Amino acid sequence: MTATAPTAPVPPPAATADAGEKARPVTVRRRPLEHGLVFTAPFLLLYAAFLVWPLLLGVKMSLGNDNIAGTGSDFVGLDNYAEALRDPAVWSSLWNTVWFTLLSTAPLVLVGLVMALLAHHLRVVQWLWRLSWFAPFLLPSGVVGLLWMWMIYPSDFGLADLLLKSVGLTPEVGWLTDTRYAMLSIVLTTVWWTVGFNFLLYLAALQAIPRHLYEAAELDGAGAWHRLRHVTLPMLARTTGVVVILQLLASLKIFDQVYIMTGGGPDESTRPILQYVYEAGFTGYRIGYASAVSYVFFALIVIVSLIHLRMTRRSREEAAK
């Protein structure tokens, strides 16, 4: 019998011997064209040229007494801001802007939600409902303003007065000439014009809700109202937050329809802050003062955005608990 020699043990690999040693990071060198900055450079240049630079230039102008001709500018510091805070016209136009925002935000959100629910559940000519409800949003502000001025609000022959006559009321309403109704008339026009955007956001969110949630609710015996309350509305919470903040910002920037329909009247009861900025800069030729007023308004928008962001974050943290 031949004895076989014992085989020598196989030495462990070097990697196994150095298992405790941490792997060294690998440095990847990228060529310039592979860097994302090269692809974003055109956007960044346009962003700086058309947003950052005008923003900085506006701050410079607000610290001087610039006029519309661009001559005779002197540094006045914060005098324009101090004057803006003392100017009663600034506060009255700012209140008109806030009042319009308060009156228009809730209807625009609620009407958009109701329209989306109807369009989502209607099975007959769905495309027609969606098109007809979104179409007004595509119209220019000038068309909307003139349409409502000459077809809806004129006395005696306007559609609004004809509707009042049809229900037995005497139409003695100055829709755009009475301080009691002018702002409400602008709000009604704005709701008809811009609610289609909120309707589209809600409709997209409704179509993204999983169907099995409604099926589970039906198996539990939930009716239509309970499904709406406990399934649909909670699933639309984030969309509602987006719609509210977008609507607040859009309403605070109101200008077009007011300038076309009432010109800020009657008795400046509908003049928004942006119209006052326009009048101070291009009618009063005080570009520096108008810039200061616009930055005061900009600060208000930033404060509103931060408050809404804080409230949204707190509600999400509470929901996560």
CSV table of N, CA, C and O in Angstrom, one decimal, residues 43-84:
chain,number,residue,atom,x,y,z
A,43,PHE,N,-29.3,77.3,-18.0
A,43,PHE,CA,-30.4,77.8,-17.1
A,43,PHE,C,-29.9,78.7,-16.1
A,43,PHE,O,-30.6,79.7,-15.7
A,44,LEU,N,-28.8,78.4,-15.5
A,44,LEU,CA,-28.2,79.3,-14.4
A,44,LEU,C,-27.9,80.7,-14.9
A,44,LEU,O,-28.1,81.7,-14.2
A,45,LEU,N,-27.4,80.7,-16.1
A,45,LEU,CA,-27.1,82.0,-16.7
A,45,LEU,C,-28.4,82.9,-16.9
A,45,LEU,O,-28.4,84.0,-16.6
A,46,LEU,N,-29.4,82.2,-17.5
A,46,LEU,CA,-30.7,82.9,-17.7
A,46,LEU,C,-31.3,83.3,-16.4
A,46,LEU,O,-31.9,84.3,-16.2
A,47,TYR,N,-31.2,82.4,-15.4
A,47,TYR,CA,-31.8,82.6,-14.0
A,47,TYR,C,-31.1,83.8,-13.4
A,47,TYR,O,-31.8,84.7,-12.8
A,48,ALA,N,-29.8,83.9,-13.5
A,48,ALA,CA,-29.1,85.0,-13.0
A,48,ALA,C,-29.4,86.3,-13.7
A,48,ALA,O,-29.5,87.4,-13.1
A,49,ALA,N,-29.5,86.3,-15.0
A,49,ALA,CA,-29.7,87.5,-15.8
A,49,ALA,C,-31.1,88.0,-15.7
A,49,ALA,O,-31.3,89.3,-15.7
A,50,PHE,N,-32.1,87.2,-15.6
A,50,PHE,CA,-33.5,87.6,-15.6
A,50,PHE,C,-34.2,87.6,-14.2
A,50,PHE,O,-35.3,88.0,-14.1
A,51,LEU,N,-33.5,87.1,-13.2
A,51,LEU,CA,-34.1,87.0,-11.9
A,51,LEU,C,-33.2,87.6,-10.8
A,51,LEU,O,-33.6,88.5,-10.1
A,52,VAL,N,-32.0,87.1,-10.7
A,52,VAL,CA,-31.1,87.5,-9.6
A,52,VAL,C,-30.7,88.9,-9.8
A,52,VAL,O,-30.7,89.8,-8.9
A,53,TRP,N,-30.2,89.2,-11.1
A,53,TRP,CA,-29.8,90.6,-11.3
A,53,TRP,C,-30.9,91.6,-11.2
A,53,TRP,O,-30.7,92.7,-10.6
A,54,PRO,N,-32.1,91.4,-11.8
A,54,PRO,CA,-33.2,92.4,-11.5
A,54,PRO,C,-33.5,92.5,-10.0
A,54,PRO,O,-33.9,93.6,-9.5
A,55,LEU,N,-33.4,91.4,-9.3
A,55,LEU,CA,-33.7,91.5,-7.8
A,55,LEU,C,-32.7,92.4,-7.1
A,55,LEU,O,-33.1,93.2,-6.3
A,56,LEU,N,-31.4,92.2,-7.4
A,56,LEU,CA,-30.4,93.1,-6.8
A,56,LEU,C,-30.5,94.5,-7.3
A,56,LEU,O,-30.3,95.5,-6.5
A,57,LEU,N,-30.8,94.7,-8.6
A,57,LEU,CA,-31.0,96.0,-9.1
A,57,LEU,C,-32.1,96.8,-8.4
A,57,LEU,O,-32.1,98.0,-8.2
A,58,GLY,N,-33.2,96.0,-8.2
A,58,GLY,CA,-34.4,96.6,-7.5
A,58,GLY,C,-34.0,97.1,-6.1
A,58,GLY,O,-34.5,98.1,-5.6
A,59,VAL,N,-33.2,96.3,-5.4
A,59,VAL,CA,-32.8,96.7,-4.0
A,59,VAL,C,-32.0,98.0,-4.1
A,59,VAL,O,-32.2,98.9,-3.3
A,60,LYS,N,-31.1,98.0,-5.1
A,60,LYS,CA,-30.3,99.3,-5.2
A,60,LYS,C,-31.2,100.5,-5.5
A,60,LYS,O,-31.0,101.6,-5.0
A,61,MET,N,-32.2,100.3,-6.4
A,61,MET,CA,-33.1,101.4,-6.8
A,61,MET,C,-34.0,101.8,-5.6
A,61,MET,O,-34.3,103.0,-5.4
A,62,SER,N,-34.4,100.8,-4.7
A,62,SER,CA,-35.2,101.2,-3.6
A,62,SER,C,-34.4,102.0,-2.6
A,62,SER,O,-35.1,102.6,-1.7
A,63,LEU,N,-33.1,102.0,-2.6
A,63,LEU,CA,-32.3,102.8,-1.7
A,63,LEU,C,-32.0,104.2,-2.2
A,63,LEU,O,-31.2,104.9,-1.6
A,64,GLY,N,-32.5,104.5,-3.4
A,64,GLY,CA,-32.2,105.8,-4.0
A,64,GLY,C,-33.5,106.5,-4.4
A,64,GLY,O,-34.6,106.0,-4.3
A,65,ASN,N,-33.4,107.7,-5.0
A,65,ASN,CA,-34.6,108.4,-5.4
A,65,ASN,C,-34.6,108.4,-7.0
A,65,ASN,O,-34.8,109.5,-7.6
A,66,ASP,N,-34.5,107.2,-7.5
A,66,ASP,CA,-34.5,107.1,-9.0
A,66,ASP,C,-35.8,107.5,-9.6
A,66,ASP,O,-36.8,107.4,-9.0
A,67,ASN,N,-35.7,108.1,-10.8
A,67,ASN,CA,-36.9,108.5,-11.5
A,67,ASN,C,-37.0,107.6,-12.7
A,67,ASN,O,-36.1,106.9,-13.1
A,68,ILE,N,-38.1,107.8,-13.5
A,68,ILE,CA,-38.3,107.0,-14.6
A,68,ILE,C,-37.3,107.2,-15.8
A,68,ILE,O,-37.1,106.4,-16.6
A,69,ALA,N,-36.7,108.4,-15.8
A,69,ALA,CA,-35.7,108.8,-16.8
A,69,ALA,C,-34.4,108.2,-16.5
A,69,ALA,O,-33.5,108.2,-17.3
A,70,GLY,N,-34.2,107.8,-15.2
A,70,GLY,CA,-32.9,107.2,-14.8
A,70,GLY,C,-31.8,108.2,-14.6
A,70,GLY,O,-30.6,107.9,-14.6
A,71,THR,N,-32.2,109.5,-14.3
A,71,THR,CA,-31.2,110.6,-14.1
A,71,THR,C,-31.4,111.1,-12.7
A,71,THR,O,-32.5,111.1,-12.1
A,72,GLY,N,-30.4,111.7,-12.1
A,72,GLY,CA,-30.5,112.4,-10.9
A,72,GLY,C,-30.7,111.5,-9.7
A,72,GLY,O,-31.4,111.9,-8.7
A,73,SER,N,-30.2,110.3,-9.7
A,73,SER,CA,-30.4,109.4,-8.6
A,73,SER,C,-29.4,109.7,-7.5
A,73,SER,O,-28.2,109.8,-7.7
A,74,ASP,N,-29.9,109.8,-6.3
A,74,ASP,CA,-29.1,110.0,-5.1
A,74,ASP,C,-29.5,108.9,-4.0
A,74,ASP,O,-30.6,108.4,-4.0
A,75,PHE,N,-28.5,108.5,-3.3
A,75,PHE,CA,-28.7,107.5,-2.2
A,75,PHE,C,-29.5,108.1,-1.1
A,75,PHE,O,-29.1,109.2,-0.5
A,76,VAL,N,-30.6,107.5,-0.7
A,76,VAL,CA,-31.4,108.0,0.4
A,76,VAL,C,-31.6,107.0,1.5
A,76,VAL,O,-32.3,107.2,2.5
A,77,GLY,N,-30.9,105.9,1.4
A,77,GLY,CA,-31.0,104.8,2.5
A,77,GLY,C,-32.3,104.2,2.6
A,77,GLY,O,-33.0,103.8,1.6
A,78,LEU,N,-32.8,104.2,3.8
A,78,LEU,CA,-34.1,103.5,4.1
A,78,LEU,C,-35.3,104.5,4.1
A,78,LEU,O,-36.4,104.2,4.6
A,79,ASP,N,-35.1,105.7,3.6
A,79,ASP,CA,-36.1,106.7,3.6
A,79,ASP,C,-37.4,106.3,2.8
A,79,ASP,O,-38.5,106.6,3.2
A,80,ASN,N,-37.1,105.6,1.7
A,80,ASN,CA,-38.3,105.2,0.9
A,80,ASN,C,-39.1,104.1,1.7
A,80,ASN,O,-40.3,104.1,1.6
A,81,TYR,N,-38.4,103.3,2.4
A,81,TYR,CA,-39.1,102.2,3.2
A,81,TYR,C,-39.9,102.9,4.3
A,81,TYR,O,-41.0,102.5,4.6
A,82,ALA,N,-39.3,103.9,5.0
A,82,ALA,CA,-40.0,104.6,6.1
A,82,ALA,C,-41.2,105.3,5.5
A,82,ALA,O,-42.3,105.3,6.2
A,83,GLU,N,-41.1,105.9,4.4
A,83,GLU,CA,-42.2,106.6,3.8
A,83,GLU,C,-43.3,105.6,3.4
A,83,GLU,O,-44.5,105.9,3.6
A,84,ALA,N,-42.9,104.5,2.9
A,84,ALA,CA,-43.9,103.5,2.5
A,84,ALA,C,-44.7,103.0,3.7
A,84,ALA,O,-45.9,102.8,3.6
